[in-house]
Amino acid sequence: MQPQLQPSSSPAVNGTDWRVWWQLTRPHTLTAAFAPVLLGTALAIEYSGGIHWGMFLAMLIASLLIQAATNMFNEYYDFKRGLDNENSVGIGGAIVRHGIKPKTVLNLAFGLYGISVLLGVYICMSTSWWVAAVGVISLAAGYLYTGGPLPIAYTPFGELVAGFFMGVLIILISFYIQTGTVTPTSVLVSFPSFLLVGAILLANNIRDLDGDKEFGRKTLAILLGRTGAIRLLAGMFIVSYAWVIGLIIAGVVSPWLAIVALSIPKAVRATKGFIGKSNPLQMMPAMANTAKTNTIFGLLLSVGIFISLI
């Protein structure tokens, strides 16, 4: 569910405009799928010294498609439950603003799932069919996040589920399909992504807190209250950076990974952007900075790994 505000003054577009379909994917969220695939692959190159480009591209495209489809399920089910209208913040708006039939959005989401399954078959044929079991669970989680009788997004577990599937699992699968194994290092390095992907959902729920409470959701932000949720967000950022420092001190990763510190200003702006605000529109920059922190953090970790190989 998204909160309400005054109608946007952006130019109107109709359902035949390609921008409608592009907005439906919520492109600003797609980097959350790209960064962990790159990080998992970077770790694999460090471990094995090589890369299978076909596996990398298949995993990357499948992850992007699943993320886009999950966004479409969100759009469809929030509309069906009466949570979104044409003035809602942070949605693609294809249904409520541009007249796309809800069934079309749902079918498109399942179509993207279908393509990702075909890519998954290719990956499994080249690696292990155990990957298929993990893939099926991931697809189910993406659908059940806002679909089903009790959507995960309406519970206190949204951040946990999103962090695991979009953070840890993508990194480990990307690593596994390149190396055929999962190492303790790959697990340890994936932990900050778990926190930062979860932070994106927490930031979204802080922004939507009042509206979600009105519609009976029980998100983590509602349970903690606005101040408590902001403190938790700050804590997730702090632990993410401290975790990398700890891995460097312990000799688990190269000191070059300290380059992630360059993303700290985004995390600071994200946290400060929520303090003292209750208007959803005022909190949009903080939302954006939270997502950018996750993306830049993941990219910088990958850059640090690549530099260490030179």
PDB file of C-alpha atoms in Angstrom:
ATOM      1  CA  MET A   1       0.000   0.000   0.000  1.00  0.00           C
ATOM      2  CA  GLN A   2       1.201   3.443  -0.780  1.00  0.00           C
ATOM      3  CA  PRO A   3       0.258   6.693   0.990  1.00  0.00           C
ATOM      4  CA  GLN A   4      -1.732   9.481  -0.598  1.00  0.00           C
ATOM      5  CA  LEU A   5      -0.737  12.952  -1.748  1.00  0.00           C
ATOM      6  CA  GLN A   6      -1.817  15.520  -4.258  1.00  0.00           C
ATOM      7  CA  PRO A   7      -1.953  14.398  -7.902  1.00  0.00           C
ATOM      8  CA  SER A   8       1.309  14.536  -9.796  1.00  0.00           C
ATOM      9  CA  SER A   9       1.874  17.296 -12.315  1.00  0.00           C
ATOM     10  CA  SER A  10       3.871  15.011 -14.595  1.00  0.00           C
ATOM     11  CA  PRO A  11       2.700  14.681 -18.206  1.00  0.00           C
ATOM     12  CA  ALA A  12      -0.095  12.223 -18.766  1.00  0.00           C
ATOM     13  CA  VAL A  13       0.696   9.101 -20.743  1.00  0.00           C
ATOM     14  CA  ASN A  14      -1.597   6.392 -22.009  1.00  0.00           C
ATOM     15  CA  GLY A  15      -1.416   2.635 -21.929  1.00  0.00           C
ATOM     16  CA  THR A  16       0.262   2.421 -25.343  1.00  0.00           C
ATOM     17  CA  ASP A  17       3.212   4.528 -24.236  1.00  0.00           C
ATOM     18  CA  TRP A  18       6.323   2.441 -23.547  1.00  0.00           C
ATOM     19  CA  ARG A  19       6.994   4.581 -20.459  1.00  0.00           C
ATOM     20  CA  VAL A  20       3.947   3.086 -18.764  1.00  0.00           C
ATOM     21  CA  TRP A  21       5.352  -0.423 -19.067  1.00  0.00           C
ATOM     22  CA  TRP A  22       8.831   0.706 -18.048  1.00  0.00           C
ATOM     23  CA  GLN A  23       7.459   2.448 -14.951  1.00  0.00           C
ATOM     24  CA  LEU A  24       5.517  -0.710 -14.120  1.00  0.00           C
ATOM     25  CA  THR A  25       8.804  -2.551 -13.545  1.00  0.00           C
ATOM     26  CA  ARG A  26       9.764   0.157 -10.980  1.00  0.00           C
ATOM     27  CA  PRO A  27      13.221   0.502 -12.572  1.00  0.00           C
ATOM     28  CA  HIS A  28      14.708   2.234  -9.522  1.00  0.00           C
ATOM     29  CA  THR A  29      14.392  -1.104  -7.673  1.00  0.00           C
ATOM     30  CA  LEU A  30      16.139  -3.228 -10.297  1.00  0.00           C
ATOM     31  CA  THR A  31      19.619  -2.333  -9.080  1.00  0.00           C
ATOM     32  CA  ALA A  32      18.750  -4.334  -5.961  1.00  0.00           C
ATOM     33  CA  ALA A  33      18.882  -7.414  -8.216  1.00  0.00           C
ATOM     34  CA  PHE A  34      21.930  -6.363 -10.236  1.00  0.00           C
ATOM     35  CA  ALA A  35      24.346  -5.555  -7.392  1.00  0.00           C
ATOM     36  CA  PRO A  36      24.166  -8.963  -5.600  1.00  0.00           C
ATOM     37  CA  VAL A  37      24.633 -10.899  -8.851  1.00  0.00           C
ATOM     38  CA  LEU A  38      27.741  -8.852  -9.595  1.00  0.00           C
ATOM     39  CA  LEU A  39      29.047  -9.312  -6.045  1.00  0.00           C
ATOM     40  CA  GLY A  40      28.507 -13.063  -6.056  1.00  0.00           C
ATOM     41  CA  THR A  41      30.248 -13.318  -9.415  1.00  0.00           C
ATOM     42  CA  ALA A  42      33.157 -11.135  -8.231  1.00  0.00           C
ATOM     43  CA  LEU A  43      33.621 -13.430  -5.246  1.00  0.00           C
ATOM     44  CA  ALA A  44      33.560 -16.422  -7.614  1.00  0.00           C
ATOM     45  CA  ILE A  45      36.248 -14.891  -9.835  1.00  0.00           C
ATOM     46  CA  GLU A  46      38.395 -14.281  -6.747  1.00  0.00           C
ATOM     47  CA  TYR A  47      37.880 -17.923  -5.692  1.00  0.00           C
ATOM     48  CA  SER A  48      38.287 -19.700  -9.036  1.00  0.00           C
ATOM     49  CA  GLY A  49      40.071 -17.168 -11.221  1.00  0.00           C
ATOM     50  CA  GLY A  50      37.544 -17.311 -14.048  1.00  0.00           C
ATOM     51  CA  ILE A  51      33.994 -16.556 -15.128  1.00  0.00           C
ATOM     52  CA  HIS A  52      31.354 -18.334 -17.200  1.00  0.00           C
ATOM     53  CA  TRP A  53      29.709 -15.441 -19.018  1.00  0.00           C
ATOM     54  CA  GLY A  54      26.643 -17.454 -20.007  1.00  0.00           C
ATOM     55  CA  MET A  55      25.920 -18.298 -16.374  1.00  0.00           C
ATOM     56  CA  PHE A  56      26.495 -14.707 -15.313  1.00  0.00           C
ATOM     57  CA  LEU A  57      24.138 -13.247 -17.923  1.00  0.00           C
ATOM     58  CA  ALA A  58      21.463 -15.877 -17.309  1.00  0.00           C
ATOM     59  CA  MET A  59      21.547 -15.256 -13.558  1.00  0.00           C
ATOM     60  CA  LEU A  60      21.529 -11.492 -14.023  1.00  0.00           C
ATOM     61  CA  ILE A  61      18.587 -11.447 -16.434  1.00  0.00           C
ATOM     62  CA  ALA A  62      16.597 -13.957 -14.362  1.00  0.00           C
ATOM     63  CA  SER A  63      17.125 -11.898 -11.203  1.00  0.00           C
ATOM     64  CA  LEU A  64      16.033  -8.695 -12.935  1.00  0.00           C
ATOM     65  CA  LEU A  65      12.937 -10.390 -14.345  1.00  0.00           C
ATOM     66  CA  ILE A  66      11.954 -11.827 -10.973  1.00  0.00           C
ATOM     67  CA  GLN A  67      12.387  -8.415  -9.347  1.00  0.00           C
ATOM     68  CA  ALA A  68      10.259  -6.758 -12.047  1.00  0.00           C
ATOM     69  CA  ALA A  69       7.593  -9.469 -11.757  1.00  0.00           C
ATOM     70  CA  THR A  70       7.504  -9.096  -7.970  1.00  0.00           C
ATOM     71  CA  ASN A  71       6.897  -5.371  -8.439  1.00  0.00           C
ATOM     72  CA  MET A  72       4.008  -6.167 -10.785  1.00  0.00           C
ATOM     73  CA  PHE A  73       2.472  -8.583  -8.288  1.00  0.00           C
ATOM     74  CA  ASN A  74       2.747  -5.774  -5.750  1.00  0.00           C
ATOM     75  CA  GLU A  75       0.971  -3.389  -8.124  1.00  0.00           C
ATOM     76  CA  TYR A  76      -1.784  -5.895  -8.900  1.00  0.00           C
ATOM     77  CA  TYR A  77      -2.564  -7.064  -5.372  1.00  0.00           C
ATOM     78  CA  ASP A  78      -2.365  -3.650  -3.733  1.00  0.00           C
ATOM     79  CA  PHE A  79      -4.847  -2.426  -6.357  1.00  0.00           C
ATOM     80  CA  LYS A  80      -7.143  -5.416  -5.849  1.00  0.00           C
ATOM     81  CA  ARG A  81      -7.154  -4.793  -2.108  1.00  0.00           C
ATOM     82  CA  GLY A  82      -8.002  -1.135  -2.628  1.00  0.00           C
ATOM     83  CA  LEU A  83      -4.704   0.144  -1.242  1.00  0.00           C
ATOM     84  CA  ASP A  84      -3.568   2.128  -4.294  1.00  0.00           C
ATOM     85  CA  ASN A  85      -5.204   4.899  -6.278  1.00  0.00           C
ATOM     86  CA  GLU A  86      -4.036   7.412  -8.892  1.00  0.00           C
ATOM     87  CA  ASN A  87      -2.493   9.658  -6.221  1.00  0.00           C
ATOM     88  CA  SER A  88      -0.469   6.940  -4.481  1.00  0.00           C
ATOM     89  CA  VAL A  89       3.270   7.451  -4.017  1.00  0.00           C
ATOM     90  CA  GLY A  90       5.976   5.046  -5.168  1.00  0.00           C
ATOM     91  CA  ILE A  91       3.967   2.865  -7.529  1.00  0.00           C
ATOM     92  CA  GLY A  92       4.209   2.225 -11.251  1.00  0.00           C
ATOM     93  CA  GLY A  93       0.628   3.400 -11.658  1.00  0.00           C
ATOM     94  CA  ALA A  94      -0.136   1.380 -14.786  1.00  0.00           C
ATOM     95  CA  ILE A  95      -3.509   0.256 -13.416  1.00  0.00           C
ATOM     96  CA  VAL A  96      -4.768   3.259 -11.469  1.00  0.00           C
ATOM     97  CA  ARG A  97      -3.317   6.024 -13.656  1.00  0.00           C
ATOM     98  CA  HIS A  98      -2.999   4.638 -17.150  1.00  0.00           C
ATOM     99  CA  GLY A  99      -5.895   2.218 -17.494  1.00  0.00           C
ATOM    100  CA  ILE A 100      -3.960  -1.013 -17.952  1.00  0.00           C
ATOM    101  CA  LYS A 101      -6.224  -3.936 -17.082  1.00  0.00           C
ATOM    102  CA  PRO A 102      -5.260  -5.583 -13.787  1.00  0.00           C
ATOM    103  CA  LYS A 103      -5.339  -9.015 -15.416  1.00  0.00           C
ATOM    104  CA  THR A 104      -2.816  -7.800 -18.003  1.00  0.00           C
ATOM    105  CA  VAL A 105      -0.400  -6.762 -15.256  1.00  0.00           C
ATOM    106  CA  LEU A 106      -0.823 -10.119 -13.513  1.00  0.00           C
ATOM    107  CA  ASN A 107      -0.317 -12.083 -16.738  1.00  0.00           C
ATOM    108  CA  LEU A 108       2.772 -10.037 -17.594  1.00  0.00           C
ATOM    109  CA  ALA A 109       4.244 -10.818 -14.172  1.00  0.00           C
ATOM    110  CA  PHE A 110       3.688 -14.538 -14.699  1.00  0.00           C
ATOM    111  CA  GLY A 111       5.163 -14.191 -18.194  1.00  0.00           C
ATOM    112  CA  LEU A 112       8.364 -12.744 -16.753  1.00  0.00           C
ATOM    113  CA  TYR A 113       8.398 -15.610 -14.274  1.00  0.00           C
ATOM    114  CA  GLY A 114       8.133 -18.002 -17.216  1.00  0.00           C
ATOM    115  CA  ILE A 115      11.174 -16.507 -18.934  1.00  0.00           C
ATOM    116  CA  SER A 116      13.148 -16.646 -15.697  1.00  0.00           C
ATOM    117  CA  VAL A 117      12.227 -20.340 -15.375  1.00  0.00           C
ATOM    118  CA  LEU A 118      13.659 -21.026 -18.840  1.00  0.00           C
ATOM    119  CA  LEU A 119      16.851 -19.263 -17.849  1.00  0.00           C
ATOM    120  CA  GLY A 120      16.840 -21.316 -14.657  1.00  0.00           C
ATOM    121  CA  VAL A 121      16.623 -24.528 -16.684  1.00  0.00           C
ATOM    122  CA  TYR A 122      19.701 -23.447 -18.634  1.00  0.00           C
ATOM    123  CA  ILE A 123      21.549 -22.755 -15.384  1.00  0.00           C
ATOM    124  CA  CYS A 124      20.501 -26.095 -13.886  1.00  0.00           C
ATOM    125  CA  MET A 125      21.568 -28.033 -16.988  1.00  0.00           C
ATOM    126  CA  SER A 126      25.035 -26.556 -16.598  1.00  0.00           C
ATOM    127  CA  THR A 127      25.300 -26.863 -12.823  1.00  0.00           C
ATOM    128  CA  SER A 128      22.937 -28.774 -10.522  1.00  0.00           C
ATOM    129  CA  TRP A 129      19.206 -29.397 -10.407  1.00  0.00           C
ATOM    130  CA  TRP A 130      19.283 -28.454  -6.736  1.00  0.00           C
ATOM    131  CA  VAL A 131      19.359 -24.899  -8.026  1.00  0.00           C
ATOM    132  CA  ALA A 132      15.862 -25.526  -9.389  1.00  0.00           C
ATOM    133  CA  ALA A 133      14.502 -26.187  -5.895  1.00  0.00           C
ATOM    134  CA  VAL A 134      16.023 -22.934  -4.653  1.00  0.00           C
ATOM    135  CA  GLY A 135      14.617 -21.138  -7.678  1.00  0.00           C
ATOM    136  CA  VAL A 136      11.085 -22.419  -7.092  1.00  0.00           C
ATOM    137  CA  ILE A 137      11.197 -21.266  -3.473  1.00  0.00           C
ATOM    138  CA  SER A 138      12.448 -17.855  -4.601  1.00  0.00           C
ATOM    139  CA  LEU A 139       9.623 -17.524  -7.138  1.00  0.00           C
ATOM    140  CA  ALA A 140       7.088 -18.471  -4.483  1.00  0.00           C
ATOM    141  CA  ALA A 141       8.526 -15.885  -2.095  1.00  0.00           C
ATOM    142  CA  GLY A 142       8.308 -13.198  -4.770  1.00  0.00           C
ATOM    143  CA  TYR A 143       4.651 -13.978  -5.383  1.00  0.00           C
ATOM    144  CA  LEU A 144       3.676 -14.390  -1.741  1.00  0.00           C
ATOM    145  CA  TYR A 145       5.329 -11.122  -0.772  1.00  0.00           C
ATOM    146  CA  THR A 146       2.121  -9.321  -1.750  1.00  0.00           C
ATOM    147  CA  GLY A 147      -0.022 -12.204  -3.043  1.00  0.00           C
ATOM    148  CA  GLY A 148      -1.781 -15.013  -1.236  1.00  0.00           C
ATOM    149  CA  PRO A 149      -4.106 -14.909   1.763  1.00  0.00           C
ATOM    150  CA  LEU A 150      -1.482 -13.435   4.134  1.00  0.00           C
ATOM    151  CA  PRO A 151       1.032 -11.313   2.188  1.00  0.00           C
ATOM    152  CA  ILE A 152       4.497 -11.272   3.707  1.00  0.00           C
ATOM    153  CA  ALA A 153       4.655  -7.510   3.110  1.00  0.00           C
ATOM    154  CA  TYR A 154       1.797  -7.016   5.587  1.00  0.00           C
ATOM    155  CA  THR A 155       3.693  -8.758   8.408  1.00  0.00           C
ATOM    156  CA  PRO A 156       6.819  -7.896  10.463  1.00  0.00           C
ATOM    157  CA  PHE A 157       8.812 -10.387   8.357  1.00  0.00           C
ATOM    158  CA  GLY A 158       9.007  -8.447   5.083  1.00  0.00           C
ATOM    159  CA  GLU A 159      12.507  -7.111   5.730  1.00  0.00           C
ATOM    160  CA  LEU A 160      13.770 -10.544   6.779  1.00  0.00           C
ATOM    161  CA  VAL A 161      12.383 -12.316   3.703  1.00  0.00           C
ATOM    162  CA  ALA A 162      13.487  -9.647   1.234  1.00  0.00           C
ATOM    163  CA  GLY A 163      16.964  -9.451   2.767  1.00  0.00           C
ATOM    164  CA  PHE A 164      17.444 -13.202   2.572  1.00  0.00           C
ATOM    165  CA  PHE A 165      16.135 -13.790  -0.940  1.00  0.00           C
ATOM    166  CA  MET A 166      17.280 -10.575  -2.635  1.00  0.00           C
ATOM    167  CA  GLY A 167      20.506 -10.248  -0.676  1.00  0.00           C
ATOM    168  CA  VAL A 168      22.053 -13.457   0.613  1.00  0.00           C
ATOM    169  CA  LEU A 169      20.503 -16.009  -1.739  1.00  0.00           C
ATOM    170  CA  ILE A 170      21.226 -14.166  -4.996  1.00  0.00           C
ATOM    171  CA  ILE A 171      24.858 -13.716  -3.997  1.00  0.00           C
ATOM    172  CA  LEU A 172      25.280 -17.356  -3.024  1.00  0.00           C
ATOM    173  CA  ILE A 173      23.565 -18.730  -6.132  1.00  0.00           C
ATOM    174  CA  SER A 174      25.661 -16.425  -8.340  1.00  0.00           C
ATOM    175  CA  PHE A 175      28.750 -17.736  -6.560  1.00  0.00           C
ATOM    176  CA  TYR A 176      27.660 -21.373  -6.719  1.00  0.00           C
ATOM    177  CA  ILE A 177      26.868 -21.498 -10.433  1.00  0.00           C
ATOM    178  CA  GLN A 178      30.391 -20.240 -11.160  1.00  0.00           C
ATOM    179  CA  THR A 179      32.290 -22.411  -8.675  1.00  0.00           C
ATOM    180  CA  GLY A 180      30.105 -25.407  -7.827  1.00  0.00           C
ATOM    181  CA  THR A 181      30.363 -24.685  -4.114  1.00  0.00           C
ATOM    182  CA  VAL A 182      29.499 -22.210  -1.371  1.00  0.00           C
ATOM    183  CA  THR A 183      32.320 -21.039   0.899  1.00  0.00           C
ATOM    184  CA  PRO A 184      32.248 -19.504   4.386  1.00  0.00           C
ATOM    185  CA  THR A 185      33.697 -16.312   2.900  1.00  0.00           C
ATOM    186  CA  SER A 186      30.864 -15.979   0.376  1.00  0.00           C
ATOM    187  CA  VAL A 187      28.338 -16.372   3.194  1.00  0.00           C
ATOM    188  CA  LEU A 188      30.074 -13.830   5.416  1.00  0.00           C
ATOM    189  CA  VAL A 189      30.398 -11.251   2.638  1.00  0.00           C
ATOM    190  CA  SER A 190      26.703 -11.617   1.782  1.00  0.00           C
ATOM    191  CA  PHE A 191      25.539 -10.574   5.258  1.00  0.00           C
ATOM    192  CA  PRO A 192      25.668  -6.785   4.694  1.00  0.00           C
ATOM    193  CA  SER A 193      23.497  -7.249   1.598  1.00  0.00           C
ATOM    194  CA  PHE A 194      20.977  -9.040   3.787  1.00  0.00           C
ATOM    195  CA  LEU A 195      20.824  -5.978   6.015  1.00  0.00           C
ATOM    196  CA  LEU A 196      20.811  -3.366   3.266  1.00  0.00           C
ATOM    197  CA  VAL A 197      18.118  -5.000   1.146  1.00  0.00           C
ATOM    198  CA  GLY A 198      16.070  -5.321   4.318  1.00  0.00           C
ATOM    199  CA  ALA A 199      16.760  -1.632   4.924  1.00  0.00           C
ATOM    200  CA  ILE A 200      15.097  -0.759   1.620  1.00  0.00           C
ATOM    201  CA  LEU A 201      11.903  -2.468   2.746  1.00  0.00           C
ATOM    202  CA  LEU A 202      12.146  -0.894   6.197  1.00  0.00           C
ATOM    203  CA  ALA A 203      12.531   2.558   4.624  1.00  0.00           C
ATOM    204  CA  ASN A 204       9.492   1.887   2.450  1.00  0.00           C
ATOM    205  CA  ASN A 205       7.502   0.879   5.516  1.00  0.00           C
ATOM    206  CA  ILE A 206       8.616   3.955   7.466  1.00  0.00           C
ATOM    207  CA  ARG A 207       7.348   6.125   4.635  1.00  0.00           C
ATOM    208  CA  ASP A 208       4.058   4.213   4.454  1.00  0.00           C
ATOM    209  CA  LEU A 209       3.616   3.817   8.209  1.00  0.00           C
ATOM    210  CA  ASP A 210       0.462   5.891   8.707  1.00  0.00           C
ATOM    211  CA  GLY A 211      -1.341   4.486   5.690  1.00  0.00           C
ATOM    212  CA  ASP A 212      -0.319   0.919   6.474  1.00  0.00           C
ATOM    213  CA  LYS A 213      -1.599   1.274  10.026  1.00  0.00           C
ATOM    214  CA  GLU A 214      -4.921   2.557   8.707  1.00  0.00           C
ATOM    215  CA  PHE A 215      -5.319  -0.519   6.493  1.00  0.00           C
ATOM    216  CA  GLY A 216      -4.435  -2.960   9.262  1.00  0.00           C
ATOM    217  CA  ARG A 217      -0.940  -3.956   8.252  1.00  0.00           C
ATOM    218  CA  LYS A 218       1.470  -5.124  10.964  1.00  0.00           C
ATOM    219  CA  THR A 219       4.818  -4.145   9.493  1.00  0.00           C
ATOM    220  CA  LEU A 220       8.005  -3.916  11.524  1.00  0.00           C
ATOM    221  CA  ALA A 221       7.884  -0.119  11.289  1.00  0.00           C
ATOM    222  CA  ILE A 222       4.400  -0.091  12.823  1.00  0.00           C
ATOM    223  CA  LEU A 223       5.435  -2.404  15.658  1.00  0.00           C
ATOM    224  CA  LEU A 224       8.545  -0.353  16.472  1.00  0.00           C
ATOM    225  CA  GLY A 225       6.987   3.052  15.879  1.00  0.00           C
ATOM    226  CA  ARG A 226       8.489   5.709  13.620  1.00  0.00           C
ATOM    227  CA  THR A 227      11.363   6.645  15.956  1.00  0.00           C
ATOM    228  CA  GLY A 228      12.230   3.023  16.714  1.00  0.00           C
ATOM    229  CA  ALA A 229      12.155   2.107  13.026  1.00  0.00           C
ATOM    230  CA  ILE A 230      14.491   4.973  12.120  1.00  0.00           C
ATOM    231  CA  ARG A 231      16.895   3.869  14.855  1.00  0.00           C
ATOM    232  CA  LEU A 232      16.787   0.333  13.501  1.00  0.00           C
ATOM    233  CA  LEU A 233      17.496   1.635  10.000  1.00  0.00           C
ATOM    234  CA  ALA A 234      20.529   3.525  11.279  1.00  0.00           C
ATOM    235  CA  GLY A 235      21.668   0.415  13.137  1.00  0.00           C
ATOM    236  CA  MET A 236      21.418  -1.706   9.984  1.00  0.00           C
ATOM    237  CA  PHE A 237      23.649   0.765   8.164  1.00  0.00           C
ATOM    238  CA  ILE A 238      26.174   0.860  11.010  1.00  0.00           C
ATOM    239  CA  VAL A 239      26.367  -2.929  11.322  1.00  0.00           C
ATOM    240  CA  SER A 240      26.835  -3.309   7.547  1.00  0.00           C
ATOM    241  CA  TYR A 241      29.929  -1.109   7.521  1.00  0.00           C
ATOM    242  CA  ALA A 242      31.238  -2.507  10.805  1.00  0.00           C
ATOM    243  CA  TRP A 243      30.832  -6.038   9.414  1.00  0.00           C
ATOM    244  CA  VAL A 244      33.122  -5.299   6.470  1.00  0.00           C
ATOM    245  CA  ILE A 245      35.686  -3.707   8.790  1.00  0.00           C
ATOM    246  CA  GLY A 246      35.520  -6.811  10.977  1.00  0.00           C
ATOM    247  CA  LEU A 247      36.112  -9.103   7.968  1.00  0.00           C
ATOM    248  CA  ILE A 248      39.122  -7.011   6.954  1.00  0.00           C
ATOM    249  CA  ILE A 249      40.603  -7.086  10.478  1.00  0.00           C
ATOM    250  CA  ALA A 250      40.051 -10.845  10.644  1.00  0.00           C
ATOM    251  CA  GLY A 251      41.865 -11.297   7.332  1.00  0.00           C
ATOM    252  CA  VAL A 252      38.826 -12.811   5.640  1.00  0.00           C
ATOM    253  CA  VAL A 253      38.747 -10.214   2.857  1.00  0.00           C
ATOM    254  CA  SER A 254      41.168  -7.758   1.300  1.00  0.00           C
ATOM    255  CA  PRO A 255      41.615  -4.283   2.842  1.00  0.00           C
ATOM    256  CA  TRP A 256      40.530  -2.952  -0.552  1.00  0.00           C
ATOM    257  CA  LEU A 257      36.932  -3.736   0.446  1.00  0.00           C
ATOM    258  CA  ALA A 258      37.139  -0.773   2.800  1.00  0.00           C
ATOM    259  CA  ILE A 259      36.278   1.221  -0.318  1.00  0.00           C
ATOM    260  CA  VAL A 260      32.635   0.709   0.700  1.00  0.00           C
ATOM    261  CA  ALA A 261      33.173   3.638   3.070  1.00  0.00           C
ATOM    262  CA  LEU A 262      32.606   5.896   0.062  1.00  0.00           C
ATOM    263  CA  SER A 263      28.896   5.068   0.310  1.00  0.00           C
ATOM    264  CA  ILE A 264      28.578   6.253   3.932  1.00  0.00           C
ATOM    265  CA  PRO A 265      27.299   9.748   2.990  1.00  0.00           C
ATOM    266  CA  LYS A 266      24.305   8.155   1.268  1.00  0.00           C
ATOM    267  CA  ALA A 267      23.506   6.136   4.394  1.00  0.00           C
ATOM    268  CA  VAL A 268      23.756   9.248   6.549  1.00  0.00           C
ATOM    269  CA  ARG A 269      21.449  11.208   4.240  1.00  0.00           C
ATOM    270  CA  ALA A 270      19.015   8.289   4.173  1.00  0.00           C
ATOM    271  CA  THR A 271      18.771   8.200   7.959  1.00  0.00           C
ATOM    272  CA  LYS A 272      18.580  11.962   8.444  1.00  0.00           C
ATOM    273  CA  GLY A 273      15.972  12.192   5.693  1.00  0.00           C
ATOM    274  CA  PHE A 274      13.418  10.375   7.858  1.00  0.00           C
ATOM    275  CA  ILE A 275      14.011  12.246  11.114  1.00  0.00           C
ATOM    276  CA  GLY A 276      11.231  14.641  12.016  1.00  0.00           C
ATOM    277  CA  LYS A 277       9.161  13.888   8.921  1.00  0.00           C
ATOM    278  CA  SER A 278       5.757  12.267   8.525  1.00  0.00           C
ATOM    279  CA  ASN A 279       4.712  13.403   5.043  1.00  0.00           C
ATOM    280  CA  PRO A 280       5.359  10.556   2.558  1.00  0.00           C
ATOM    281  CA  LEU A 281       6.439  12.914  -0.199  1.00  0.00           C
ATOM    282  CA  GLN A 282       9.038  14.531   2.081  1.00  0.00           C
ATOM    283  CA  MET A 283      10.495  11.094   2.814  1.00  0.00           C
ATOM    284  CA  MET A 284      10.951  10.081  -0.816  1.00  0.00           C
ATOM    285  CA  PRO A 285      14.568  11.363  -0.968  1.00  0.00           C
ATOM    286  CA  ALA A 286      15.396   9.282   2.105  1.00  0.00           C
ATOM    287  CA  MET A 287      13.838   6.259   0.415  1.00  0.00           C
ATOM    288  CA  ALA A 288      15.953   6.877  -2.685  1.00  0.00           C
ATOM    289  CA  ASN A 289      19.137   7.268  -0.642  1.00  0.00           C
ATOM    290  CA  THR A 290      18.448   3.993   1.163  1.00  0.00           C
ATOM    291  CA  ALA A 291      18.171   2.152  -2.139  1.00  0.00           C
ATOM    292  CA  LYS A 292      21.265   3.917  -3.479  1.00  0.00           C
ATOM    293  CA  THR A 293      23.214   2.947  -0.358  1.00  0.00           C
ATOM    294  CA  ASN A 294      22.481  -0.723  -1.040  1.00  0.00           C
ATOM    295  CA  THR A 295      23.431  -0.438  -4.709  1.00  0.00           C
ATOM    296  CA  ILE A 296      26.605   1.609  -4.221  1.00  0.00           C
ATOM    297  CA  PHE A 297      27.696  -0.527  -1.255  1.00  0.00           C
ATOM    298  CA  GLY A 298      27.354  -3.723  -3.328  1.00  0.00           C
ATOM    299  CA  LEU A 299      29.083  -2.236  -6.351  1.00  0.00           C
ATOM    300  CA  LEU A 300      31.963  -0.918  -4.237  1.00  0.00           C
ATOM    301  CA  LEU A 301      32.428  -4.325  -2.604  1.00  0.00           C
ATOM    302  CA  SER A 302      32.728  -5.794  -6.092  1.00  0.00           C
ATOM    303  CA  VAL A 303      35.173  -3.068  -7.141  1.00  0.00           C
ATOM    304  CA  GLY A 304      37.247  -3.754  -4.024  1.00  0.00           C
ATOM    305  CA  ILE A 305      37.415  -7.442  -4.913  1.00  0.00           C
ATOM    306  CA  PHE A 306      38.418  -6.725  -8.517  1.00  0.00           C
ATOM    307  CA  ILE A 307      41.125  -4.265  -7.412  1.00  0.00           C
ATOM    308  CA  SER A 308      42.517  -6.863  -4.997  1.00  0.00           C
ATOM    309  CA  LEU A 309      42.966  -9.266  -7.925  1.00  0.00           C
ATOM    310  CA  ILE A 310      45.167  -6.880  -9.882  1.00  0.00           C
TER     311      ILE A 310
END
